[in-house]
């Protein structure tokens, strides 16, 4: 075990502060990574503040991790010391169920092991995430970061990127498809870039009028202000697919009117409280689908990173120091981030 610097919340109501965790020495199939950067996902905030049930404290969040390999176990074949690597939202899964065998580790039947707040089968406690200077992960859950991608701006691809890439592919976003992205935050801005690169017609649906110009710069063909009833009405039945990235409790039924016959709305955001029930009439009257999706499998995450390298896609980031993370959470809640905070882990090591 190596004592490792980290930043942790000790309860739902206390700010994150310095904390020391133990990282295991690499076992036969393990890769040890010196973390260079870690993105700040809204899920970190939900978890730290106990907005979802079941947060275990101390809580070290962070699941958009990039860094360099510093040690490998003797059975590791995919990585060597010095490689540029990433870790997303999972660090393990059963490896044996139907989902794992199909490369859908995120849907592991007994449950995947979250990068933080998961059951750590090595320590017997819970897992600690990327707000730390190092992490040890079994090689199957380690991704290669293509050389073409800058490390810091690639970090958010590990969660925000794959969370959009996977459902966009699953629902066949591409030429001839009109795709609406709801919410221009960390996930949403990746959705705009990825859907555009896949060849879809992209429509940004936002509550923030001041984000309209940015949405177009990011690749949206059109912008709808969802708080403007006239704009929502004018866009009725114009879209094939909706990616809902909203982090707050809201009525997703309001967006269903935008869907054409056979359209689908995919829920990606995980608001703290239950959402209202579906407005059944609109669903059955238009043969609509209400769907959900979470991150992506490991092979698909590597495919997404390679797709981003080919299409020159990274996240738009604002770099912060580790000790700015509590302020960053407040700013994220106000929508004051363009469009992902990334922590420079050198500021924790110092
Ligand atoms: P974020 O950067 O804070 O963005 C959320 C966006 O939601 C905001 O920028 C805002 O966009 C919109 N929004 C906020 N409150 C709203 C409201 N009351 N009504 C309508 N829109 C509202 O958060 P994020 O990191 O992208 O994460 C978004 C959600 O996805 C979180 O709940 C997170 O936990 C979840 N998540 C899920 C997965 C998964 O696997 N499914 C993975 C990662 C994250 P506008 O200003 O444009 O309206
Ligand atoms: Zn995330």
Short mmCIF file of C-alpha atoms and ligand atoms in Angstrom, two decimals:
data_model
loop_
_atom_site.label_atom_id
_atom_site.label_comp_id
_atom_site.label_asym_id
_atom_site.label_seq_id
_atom_site.Cartn_x
_atom_site.Cartn_y
_atom_site.Cartn_z
CA UNK A 1 0.00 0.00 0.00
CA UNK A 2 1.15 3.52 -0.72
CA UNK A 3 -0.15 6.53 1.18
CA UNK A 4 -1.55 8.84 -1.50
CA UNK A 5 -2.73 12.45 -1.42
CA UNK A 6 -6.41 13.00 -2.12
CA UNK A 7 -9.27 15.46 -1.63
CA UNK A 8 -12.30 14.14 0.20
CA UNK A 9 -15.66 15.13 1.63
CA UNK A 10 -16.17 13.79 5.15
CA UNK A 11 -19.94 14.37 5.09
CA UNK A 12 -22.70 15.67 2.83
CA UNK A 13 -22.43 19.15 4.29
CA UNK A 14 -18.69 19.70 4.61
CA UNK A 15 -16.38 20.98 1.86
CA UNK A 16 -13.77 18.74 0.28
CA UNK A 17 -10.36 19.01 1.94
CA UNK A 18 -7.01 17.22 2.04
CA UNK A 19 -7.14 13.54 2.92
CA UNK A 20 -4.75 10.60 2.67
CA UNK A 21 -5.82 7.30 1.10
CA UNK A 22 -4.00 4.03 0.51
CA UNK A 23 -3.52 2.73 -3.02
CA UNK A 24 -2.64 -0.92 -3.52
CA UNK A 25 0.62 -1.98 -5.13
CA UNK A 26 -0.07 -3.44 -8.59
CA UNK A 27 -1.25 -7.06 -8.54
CA UNK A 28 -0.53 -9.30 -11.55
CA UNK A 29 -3.10 -7.61 -13.84
CA UNK A 30 -2.96 -4.11 -12.33
CA UNK A 31 -1.78 -0.83 -13.75
CA UNK A 32 -0.68 1.98 -11.45
CA UNK A 33 -1.30 5.46 -12.81
CA UNK A 34 0.10 8.84 -11.75
CA UNK A 35 -2.96 11.07 -12.22
CA UNK A 36 -2.30 14.29 -14.14
CA UNK A 37 -5.81 15.64 -14.58
CA UNK A 38 -9.33 14.82 -13.43
CA UNK A 39 -12.57 16.28 -14.78
CA UNK A 40 -15.36 17.50 -12.50
CA UNK A 41 -18.66 15.78 -13.32
CA UNK A 42 -22.03 16.79 -11.89
CA UNK A 43 -22.22 13.21 -10.56
CA UNK A 44 -19.30 14.09 -8.26
CA UNK A 45 -21.41 16.87 -6.77
CA UNK A 46 -24.56 14.69 -6.47
CA UNK A 47 -22.50 12.02 -4.68
CA UNK A 48 -20.47 14.31 -2.39
CA UNK A 49 -23.61 16.11 -1.21
CA UNK A 50 -25.55 12.91 -0.64
CA UNK A 51 -28.15 13.86 -3.28
CA UNK A 52 -28.33 10.22 -4.34
CA UNK A 53 -28.81 7.76 -1.51
CA UNK A 54 -25.87 5.63 -0.40
CA UNK A 55 -22.84 7.92 -0.39
CA UNK A 56 -20.06 6.44 1.70
CA UNK A 57 -17.77 8.89 3.49
CA UNK A 58 -15.02 9.85 3.32
CA UNK A 59 -15.87 10.38 -0.34
CA UNK A 60 -13.08 10.96 -2.87
CA UNK A 61 -14.90 11.64 -6.16
CA UNK A 62 -13.56 11.90 -9.71
CA UNK A 63 -14.13 9.59 -12.68
CA UNK A 64 -12.64 11.49 -15.58
CA UNK A 65 -9.05 10.46 -14.91
CA UNK A 66 -6.01 10.78 -17.17
CA UNK A 67 -2.36 10.25 -16.42
CA UNK A 68 0.71 8.14 -17.10
CA UNK A 69 1.45 4.54 -16.21
CA UNK A 70 4.09 4.35 -13.47
CA UNK A 71 4.04 0.59 -12.73
CA UNK A 72 2.46 -2.57 -14.15
CA UNK A 73 1.94 -6.05 -12.73
CA UNK A 74 3.71 -9.02 -14.39
CA UNK A 75 0.53 -10.19 -16.15
CA UNK A 76 -0.26 -6.84 -17.81
CA UNK A 77 -0.09 -7.01 -21.60
CA UNK A 78 -1.82 -3.85 -22.86
CA UNK A 79 0.24 -1.16 -21.09
CA UNK A 80 3.80 -0.25 -20.17
CA UNK A 81 5.37 2.41 -17.96
CA UNK A 82 5.01 5.86 -19.52
CA UNK A 83 1.82 5.16 -21.51
CA UNK A 84 -0.87 7.87 -21.64
CA UNK A 85 -3.96 6.34 -20.10
CA UNK A 86 -7.41 7.11 -18.76
CA UNK A 87 -9.94 5.68 -16.33
CA UNK A 88 -13.65 6.45 -16.47
CA UNK A 89 -16.59 5.61 -14.22
CA UNK A 90 -15.84 1.90 -13.62
CA UNK A 91 -12.80 0.07 -12.25
CA UNK A 92 -14.15 -3.49 -12.29
CA UNK A 93 -17.11 -5.77 -13.04
CA UNK A 94 -17.91 -9.47 -12.67
CA UNK A 95 -16.51 -10.27 -16.14
CA UNK A 96 -18.78 -13.31 -16.44
CA UNK A 97 -22.38 -12.18 -16.91
CA UNK A 98 -24.11 -11.74 -20.24
CA UNK A 99 -23.48 -7.97 -20.20
CA UNK A 100 -19.78 -8.22 -19.37
CA UNK A 101 -19.30 -10.88 -22.06
CA UNK A 102 -20.98 -8.57 -24.55
CA UNK A 103 -18.65 -5.68 -23.69
CA UNK A 104 -21.39 -3.91 -21.75
CA UNK A 105 -19.58 -3.82 -18.41
CA UNK A 106 -21.62 -0.76 -17.42
CA UNK A 107 -24.67 -3.03 -17.29
CA UNK A 108 -22.92 -5.85 -15.37
CA UNK A 109 -25.69 -7.95 -13.77
CA UNK A 110 -24.29 -7.98 -10.22
CA UNK A 111 -23.25 -4.35 -10.81
CA UNK A 112 -20.04 -2.74 -12.02
CA UNK A 113 -17.59 -1.34 -9.46
CA UNK A 114 -17.75 2.45 -9.56
CA UNK A 115 -14.45 4.33 -9.65
CA UNK A 116 -15.65 5.95 -6.43
CA UNK A 117 -18.29 4.93 -3.91
CA UNK A 118 -18.14 1.32 -5.19
CA UNK A 119 -17.31 -1.80 -3.20
CA UNK A 120 -13.54 -2.24 -3.33
CA UNK A 121 -12.94 -5.97 -3.35
CA UNK A 122 -9.23 -5.43 -2.67
CA UNK A 123 -9.51 -3.27 0.46
CA UNK A 124 -12.97 -4.44 1.55
CA UNK A 125 -13.96 -0.80 1.91
CA UNK A 126 -15.22 1.57 -0.76
CA UNK A 127 -13.41 2.86 -3.83
CA UNK A 128 -11.78 6.28 -4.00
CA UNK A 129 -11.80 8.26 -7.25
CA UNK A 130 -9.60 10.57 -9.22
CA UNK A 131 -9.29 13.61 -6.93
CA UNK A 132 -5.98 12.03 -5.94
CA UNK A 133 -2.44 11.77 -7.22
CA UNK A 134 -2.45 8.06 -8.13
CA UNK A 135 -4.78 5.11 -8.72
CA UNK A 136 -4.31 1.37 -9.26
CA UNK A 137 -6.76 -0.26 -11.69
CA UNK A 138 -7.05 -3.68 -13.31
CA UNK A 139 -5.86 -3.32 -16.91
CA UNK A 140 -9.18 -4.20 -18.54
CA UNK A 141 -10.65 -0.95 -17.19
CA UNK A 142 -7.75 1.26 -18.35
CA UNK A 143 -8.08 3.14 -21.65
CA UNK A 144 -5.38 4.41 -24.02
CA UNK A 145 -5.45 8.14 -24.67
CA UNK A 146 -4.56 8.71 -28.34
CA UNK A 147 -1.47 10.89 -28.88
CA UNK A 148 -3.51 13.37 -30.92
CA UNK A 149 -5.58 14.36 -27.87
CA UNK A 150 -4.27 16.82 -25.24
CA UNK A 151 -4.43 15.07 -21.88
CA UNK A 152 -6.35 17.71 -19.90
CA UNK A 153 -9.08 18.30 -22.48
CA UNK A 154 -9.38 14.54 -23.07
CA UNK A 155 -10.18 13.83 -19.41
CA UNK A 156 -13.92 14.66 -19.68
CA UNK A 157 -14.28 12.21 -22.58
CA UNK A 158 -13.98 9.40 -20.01
CA UNK A 159 -17.43 10.19 -18.60
CA UNK A 160 -19.16 13.08 -20.39
CA UNK A 161 -17.90 11.90 -23.80
CA UNK A 162 -18.84 8.24 -23.55
CA UNK A 163 -22.18 9.00 -21.86
CA UNK A 164 -23.26 10.74 -25.07
CA UNK A 165 -21.36 8.67 -27.62
CA UNK A 166 -22.93 5.39 -26.53
CA UNK A 167 -26.63 6.36 -26.81
CA UNK A 168 -26.03 8.46 -29.94
CA UNK A 169 -24.64 5.35 -31.61
CA UNK A 170 -27.25 3.02 -30.12
CA UNK A 171 -30.06 5.23 -31.46
CA UNK A 172 -28.37 5.67 -34.85
CA UNK A 173 -27.60 9.38 -34.76
CA UNK A 174 -26.15 10.21 -38.17
CA UNK A 175 -26.97 11.67 -41.57
CA UNK A 176 -30.70 12.26 -42.00
CA UNK A 177 -31.37 12.23 -38.24
CA UNK A 178 -32.41 15.34 -36.33
CA UNK A 179 -30.97 15.12 -32.82
CA UNK A 180 -31.84 17.41 -29.90
CA UNK A 181 -29.41 17.79 -27.02
CA UNK A 182 -31.14 19.02 -23.86
CA UNK A 183 -28.91 21.01 -21.46
CA UNK A 184 -25.63 22.67 -22.40
CA UNK A 185 -23.32 21.54 -19.62
CA UNK A 186 -20.47 19.03 -19.49
CA UNK A 187 -22.47 16.20 -21.04
CA UNK A 188 -24.47 18.41 -23.38
CA UNK A 189 -21.52 20.13 -25.01
CA UNK A 190 -19.96 16.74 -25.76
CA UNK A 191 -23.31 15.65 -27.21
CA UNK A 192 -23.35 18.58 -29.61
CA UNK A 193 -19.80 17.90 -30.81
CA UNK A 194 -20.26 14.13 -31.14
CA UNK A 195 -23.68 14.22 -32.83
CA UNK A 196 -22.35 16.78 -35.29
CA UNK A 197 -19.29 14.64 -36.06
CA UNK A 198 -21.59 11.65 -36.61
CA UNK A 199 -23.34 13.65 -39.33
CA UNK A 200 -26.65 14.39 -37.60
CA UNK A 201 -28.57 17.66 -37.72
CA UNK A 202 -28.03 18.99 -34.19
CA UNK A 203 -30.47 21.10 -32.22
CA UNK A 204 -29.45 22.52 -28.82
CA UNK A 205 -32.31 22.82 -26.35
CA UNK A 206 -31.33 25.10 -23.46
CA UNK A 207 -32.84 27.12 -20.63
CA UNK A 208 -29.99 29.65 -20.92
CA UNK A 209 -30.36 32.26 -23.70
CA UNK A 210 -26.77 33.39 -23.20
CA UNK A 211 -25.50 29.96 -24.27
CA UNK A 212 -27.06 30.13 -27.76
CA UNK A 213 -24.00 31.57 -29.51
CA UNK A 214 -21.72 29.01 -27.84
CA UNK A 215 -24.01 26.16 -28.86
CA UNK A 216 -23.61 27.18 -32.48
CA UNK A 217 -19.84 27.49 -32.13
CA UNK A 218 -19.78 23.99 -30.64
CA UNK A 219 -21.61 22.66 -33.70
CA UNK A 220 -25.36 23.05 -33.18
CA UNK A 221 -27.28 23.86 -36.37
CA UNK A 222 -30.17 25.34 -34.38
CA UNK A 223 -30.92 26.44 -30.82
CA UNK A 224 -34.28 26.25 -29.04
CA UNK A 225 -34.85 28.17 -25.83
CA UNK A 226 -36.99 25.71 -23.87
CA UNK A 227 -38.43 28.42 -21.62
CA UNK A 228 -39.92 30.14 -24.68
CA UNK A 229 -43.31 28.54 -25.33
CA UNK A 230 -43.53 29.90 -28.87
CA UNK A 231 -40.15 28.39 -29.83
CA UNK A 232 -41.10 25.03 -28.31
CA UNK A 233 -44.43 25.03 -30.16
CA UNK A 234 -42.81 25.99 -33.46
CA UNK A 235 -40.42 23.02 -33.08
CA UNK A 236 -43.21 20.47 -32.40
CA UNK A 237 -42.62 17.08 -34.06
CA UNK A 238 -39.35 18.07 -35.71
CA UNK A 239 -36.81 15.79 -33.99
CA UNK A 240 -36.02 12.08 -34.13
CA UNK A 241 -33.97 11.81 -30.99
CA UNK A 242 -33.52 13.69 -27.72
CA UNK A 243 -30.55 13.32 -25.37
CA UNK A 244 -31.66 14.66 -21.99
CA UNK A 245 -28.64 15.70 -19.88
CA UNK A 246 -30.51 17.81 -17.32
CA UNK A 247 -29.05 17.49 -13.81
CA UNK A 248 -32.02 18.95 -11.89
CA UNK A 249 -35.46 17.47 -11.26
CA UNK A 250 -37.71 18.63 -14.10
CA UNK A 251 -40.64 17.57 -16.28
CA UNK A 252 -39.08 15.74 -19.25
CA UNK A 253 -42.59 15.38 -20.73
CA UNK A 254 -42.29 18.99 -21.86
CA UNK A 255 -39.72 17.87 -24.45
CA UNK A 256 -41.74 14.98 -25.87
CA UNK A 257 -43.72 17.34 -28.07
CA UNK A 258 -40.51 17.96 -30.06
CA UNK A 259 -40.40 14.33 -31.21
CA UNK A 260 -41.71 13.05 -34.52
CA UNK A 261 -43.57 9.74 -34.74
CA UNK A 262 -41.29 6.91 -33.49
CA UNK A 263 -38.97 9.40 -31.80
CA UNK A 264 -37.10 8.63 -28.61
CA UNK A 265 -36.01 10.65 -25.60
CA UNK A 266 -33.01 9.16 -23.80
CA UNK A 267 -32.67 10.15 -20.14
CA UNK A 268 -29.00 10.61 -19.19
CA UNK A 269 -29.13 13.08 -16.32
CA UNK A 270 -29.75 11.63 -12.85
CA UNK A 271 -31.63 14.30 -10.87
CA UNK A 272 -31.68 13.99 -7.09
CA UNK A 273 -35.40 13.28 -6.75
CA UNK A 274 -37.87 11.18 -8.72
CA UNK A 275 -39.22 12.68 -11.89
CA UNK A 276 -42.91 13.00 -12.79
CA UNK A 277 -44.54 10.02 -14.53
CA UNK A 278 -44.67 9.90 -18.33
CA UNK A 279 -47.53 11.75 -20.05
CA UNK A 280 -48.98 8.52 -21.47
CA UNK A 281 -51.22 10.08 -24.13
CA UNK A 282 -48.36 11.74 -25.94
CA UNK A 283 -46.34 8.52 -25.91
CA UNK A 284 -49.01 6.25 -27.29
CA UNK A 285 -50.34 8.89 -29.66
CA UNK A 286 -46.98 9.21 -31.39
CA UNK A 287 -45.41 5.76 -30.81
CA UNK A 288 -42.66 7.39 -28.76
CA UNK A 289 -39.95 5.78 -26.67
CA UNK A 290 -38.66 6.95 -23.30
CA UNK A 291 -35.24 5.42 -22.78
CA UNK A 292 -32.21 5.64 -20.52
CA UNK A 293 -28.50 5.00 -20.87
CA UNK A 294 -25.41 5.03 -18.71
CA UNK A 295 -21.81 5.61 -19.82
CA UNK A 296 -20.52 2.89 -22.21
CA UNK A 297 -18.56 -0.35 -22.20
CA UNK A 298 -14.77 -0.43 -22.17
CA UNK A 299 -14.35 -1.34 -25.84
CA UNK A 300 -16.86 1.32 -26.81
CA UNK A 301 -15.06 3.89 -24.64
CA UNK A 302 -11.81 3.15 -26.50
CA UNK A 303 -13.72 3.43 -29.80
CA UNK A 304 -15.04 6.83 -28.66
CA UNK A 305 -11.53 8.06 -27.76
CA UNK A 306 -10.25 6.98 -31.18
CA UNK A 307 -13.28 8.62 -32.86
CA UNK A 308 -12.48 11.86 -31.00
CA UNK A 309 -8.84 11.68 -32.13
CA UNK A 310 -9.95 11.19 -35.75
CA UNK A 311 -12.48 14.03 -35.58
CA UNK A 312 -10.37 16.37 -33.47
CA UNK A 313 -12.86 16.43 -30.62
CA UNK A 314 -12.03 17.27 -27.02
CA UNK A 315 -13.90 18.94 -24.20
CA UNK A 316 -13.96 22.72 -23.74
CA UNK A 317 -12.34 23.03 -20.34
CA UNK A 318 -11.49 25.46 -17.57
CA UNK A 319 -8.48 24.34 -15.58
CA UNK A 320 -8.67 24.68 -11.81
CA UNK A 321 -6.46 23.97 -8.82
CA UNK A 322 -7.49 21.19 -6.46
CA UNK A 323 -8.35 23.70 -3.73
CA UNK A 324 -10.79 25.46 -6.09
CA UNK A 325 -13.07 22.44 -6.39
CA UNK A 326 -15.62 23.56 -3.79
CA UNK A 327 -16.07 26.88 -5.62
CA UNK A 328 -16.24 24.97 -8.89
CA UNK A 329 -19.23 22.98 -7.56
CA UNK A 330 -21.06 26.22 -6.76
CA UNK A 331 -20.27 27.59 -10.19
CA UNK A 332 -21.42 24.36 -11.87
CA UNK A 333 -24.76 24.68 -10.07
CA UNK A 334 -25.14 28.18 -11.51
CA UNK A 335 -24.27 26.95 -15.01
CA UNK A 336 -21.11 29.06 -14.83
CA UNK A 337 -18.70 26.66 -16.54
CA UNK A 338 -17.62 26.47 -20.17
CA UNK A 339 -18.07 23.56 -20.23
CA UNK A 340 -16.11 21.31 -17.91
CA UNK A 341 -13.81 22.01 -14.99
CA UNK A 342 -10.63 19.95 -15.01
CA UNK A 343 -8.40 19.73 -11.94
CA UNK A 344 -4.63 19.96 -12.43
CA UNK A 345 -3.49 17.21 -10.08
CA UNK A 346 0.00 18.78 -9.84
CA UNK A 347 -1.68 21.29 -7.51
CA UNK A 348 -2.52 18.44 -5.12
CA UNK A 349 0.90 16.83 -5.32
CA UNK A 350 2.69 20.10 -4.50
P1 LIG B 1 -23.78 20.14 -15.82
O1 LIG B 1 -22.49 20.44 -16.48
O2 LIG B 1 -24.12 20.83 -14.54
O3 LIG B 1 -24.95 20.41 -16.90
C1 LIG B 1 -26.30 20.23 -16.60
C2 LIG B 1 -27.12 21.15 -17.51
O4 LIG B 1 -28.51 20.89 -17.25
C3 LIG B 1 -26.98 22.63 -17.22
O5 LIG B 1 -25.87 23.21 -17.86
C4 LIG B 1 -28.29 23.21 -17.74
O6 LIG B 1 -28.18 23.46 -19.15
C5 LIG B 1 -29.27 22.06 -17.55
N1 LIG B 1 -30.18 22.32 -16.43
C6 LIG B 1 -29.85 22.50 -15.13
N2 LIG B 1 -30.96 22.68 -14.38
C7 LIG B 1 -32.01 22.60 -15.25
C8 LIG B 1 -33.43 22.67 -15.10
N3 LIG B 1 -34.00 22.90 -13.89
N4 LIG B 1 -34.20 22.52 -16.19
C9 LIG B 1 -33.65 22.30 -17.41
N5 LIG B 1 -32.33 22.23 -17.62
C10 LIG B 1 -31.53 22.39 -16.56
O7 LIG B 1 -23.89 18.58 -15.49
P2 LIG B 1 -23.24 17.31 -16.26
O8 LIG B 1 -21.93 16.99 -15.64
O9 LIG B 1 -23.36 17.52 -17.72
O10 LIG B 1 -24.23 16.15 -15.78
C11 LIG B 1 -25.60 16.19 -16.12
C12 LIG B 1 -26.36 15.08 -15.43
O11 LIG B 1 -25.97 13.82 -16.00
C13 LIG B 1 -26.09 14.95 -13.93
O12 LIG B 1 -27.30 14.60 -13.27
C14 LIG B 1 -25.11 13.81 -13.84
O13 LIG B 1 -25.12 13.16 -12.60
C15 LIG B 1 -25.62 12.92 -14.95
N6 LIG B 1 -24.66 11.96 -15.50
C16 LIG B 1 -25.15 10.79 -15.96
C17 LIG B 1 -24.31 9.88 -16.57
C18 LIG B 1 -24.86 8.60 -17.10
O14 LIG B 1 -24.10 7.65 -17.26
N7 LIG B 1 -26.13 8.53 -17.45
C19 LIG B 1 -22.95 10.17 -16.68
C20 LIG B 1 -22.49 11.38 -16.22
C21 LIG B 1 -23.35 12.28 -15.65
P3 LIG B 1 -28.83 24.76 -19.86
O15 LIG B 1 -28.28 25.94 -19.13
O16 LIG B 1 -28.35 24.66 -21.26
O17 LIG B 1 -30.32 24.63 -19.75
ZN1 LIG B 2 -19.53 11.58 -14.66
#
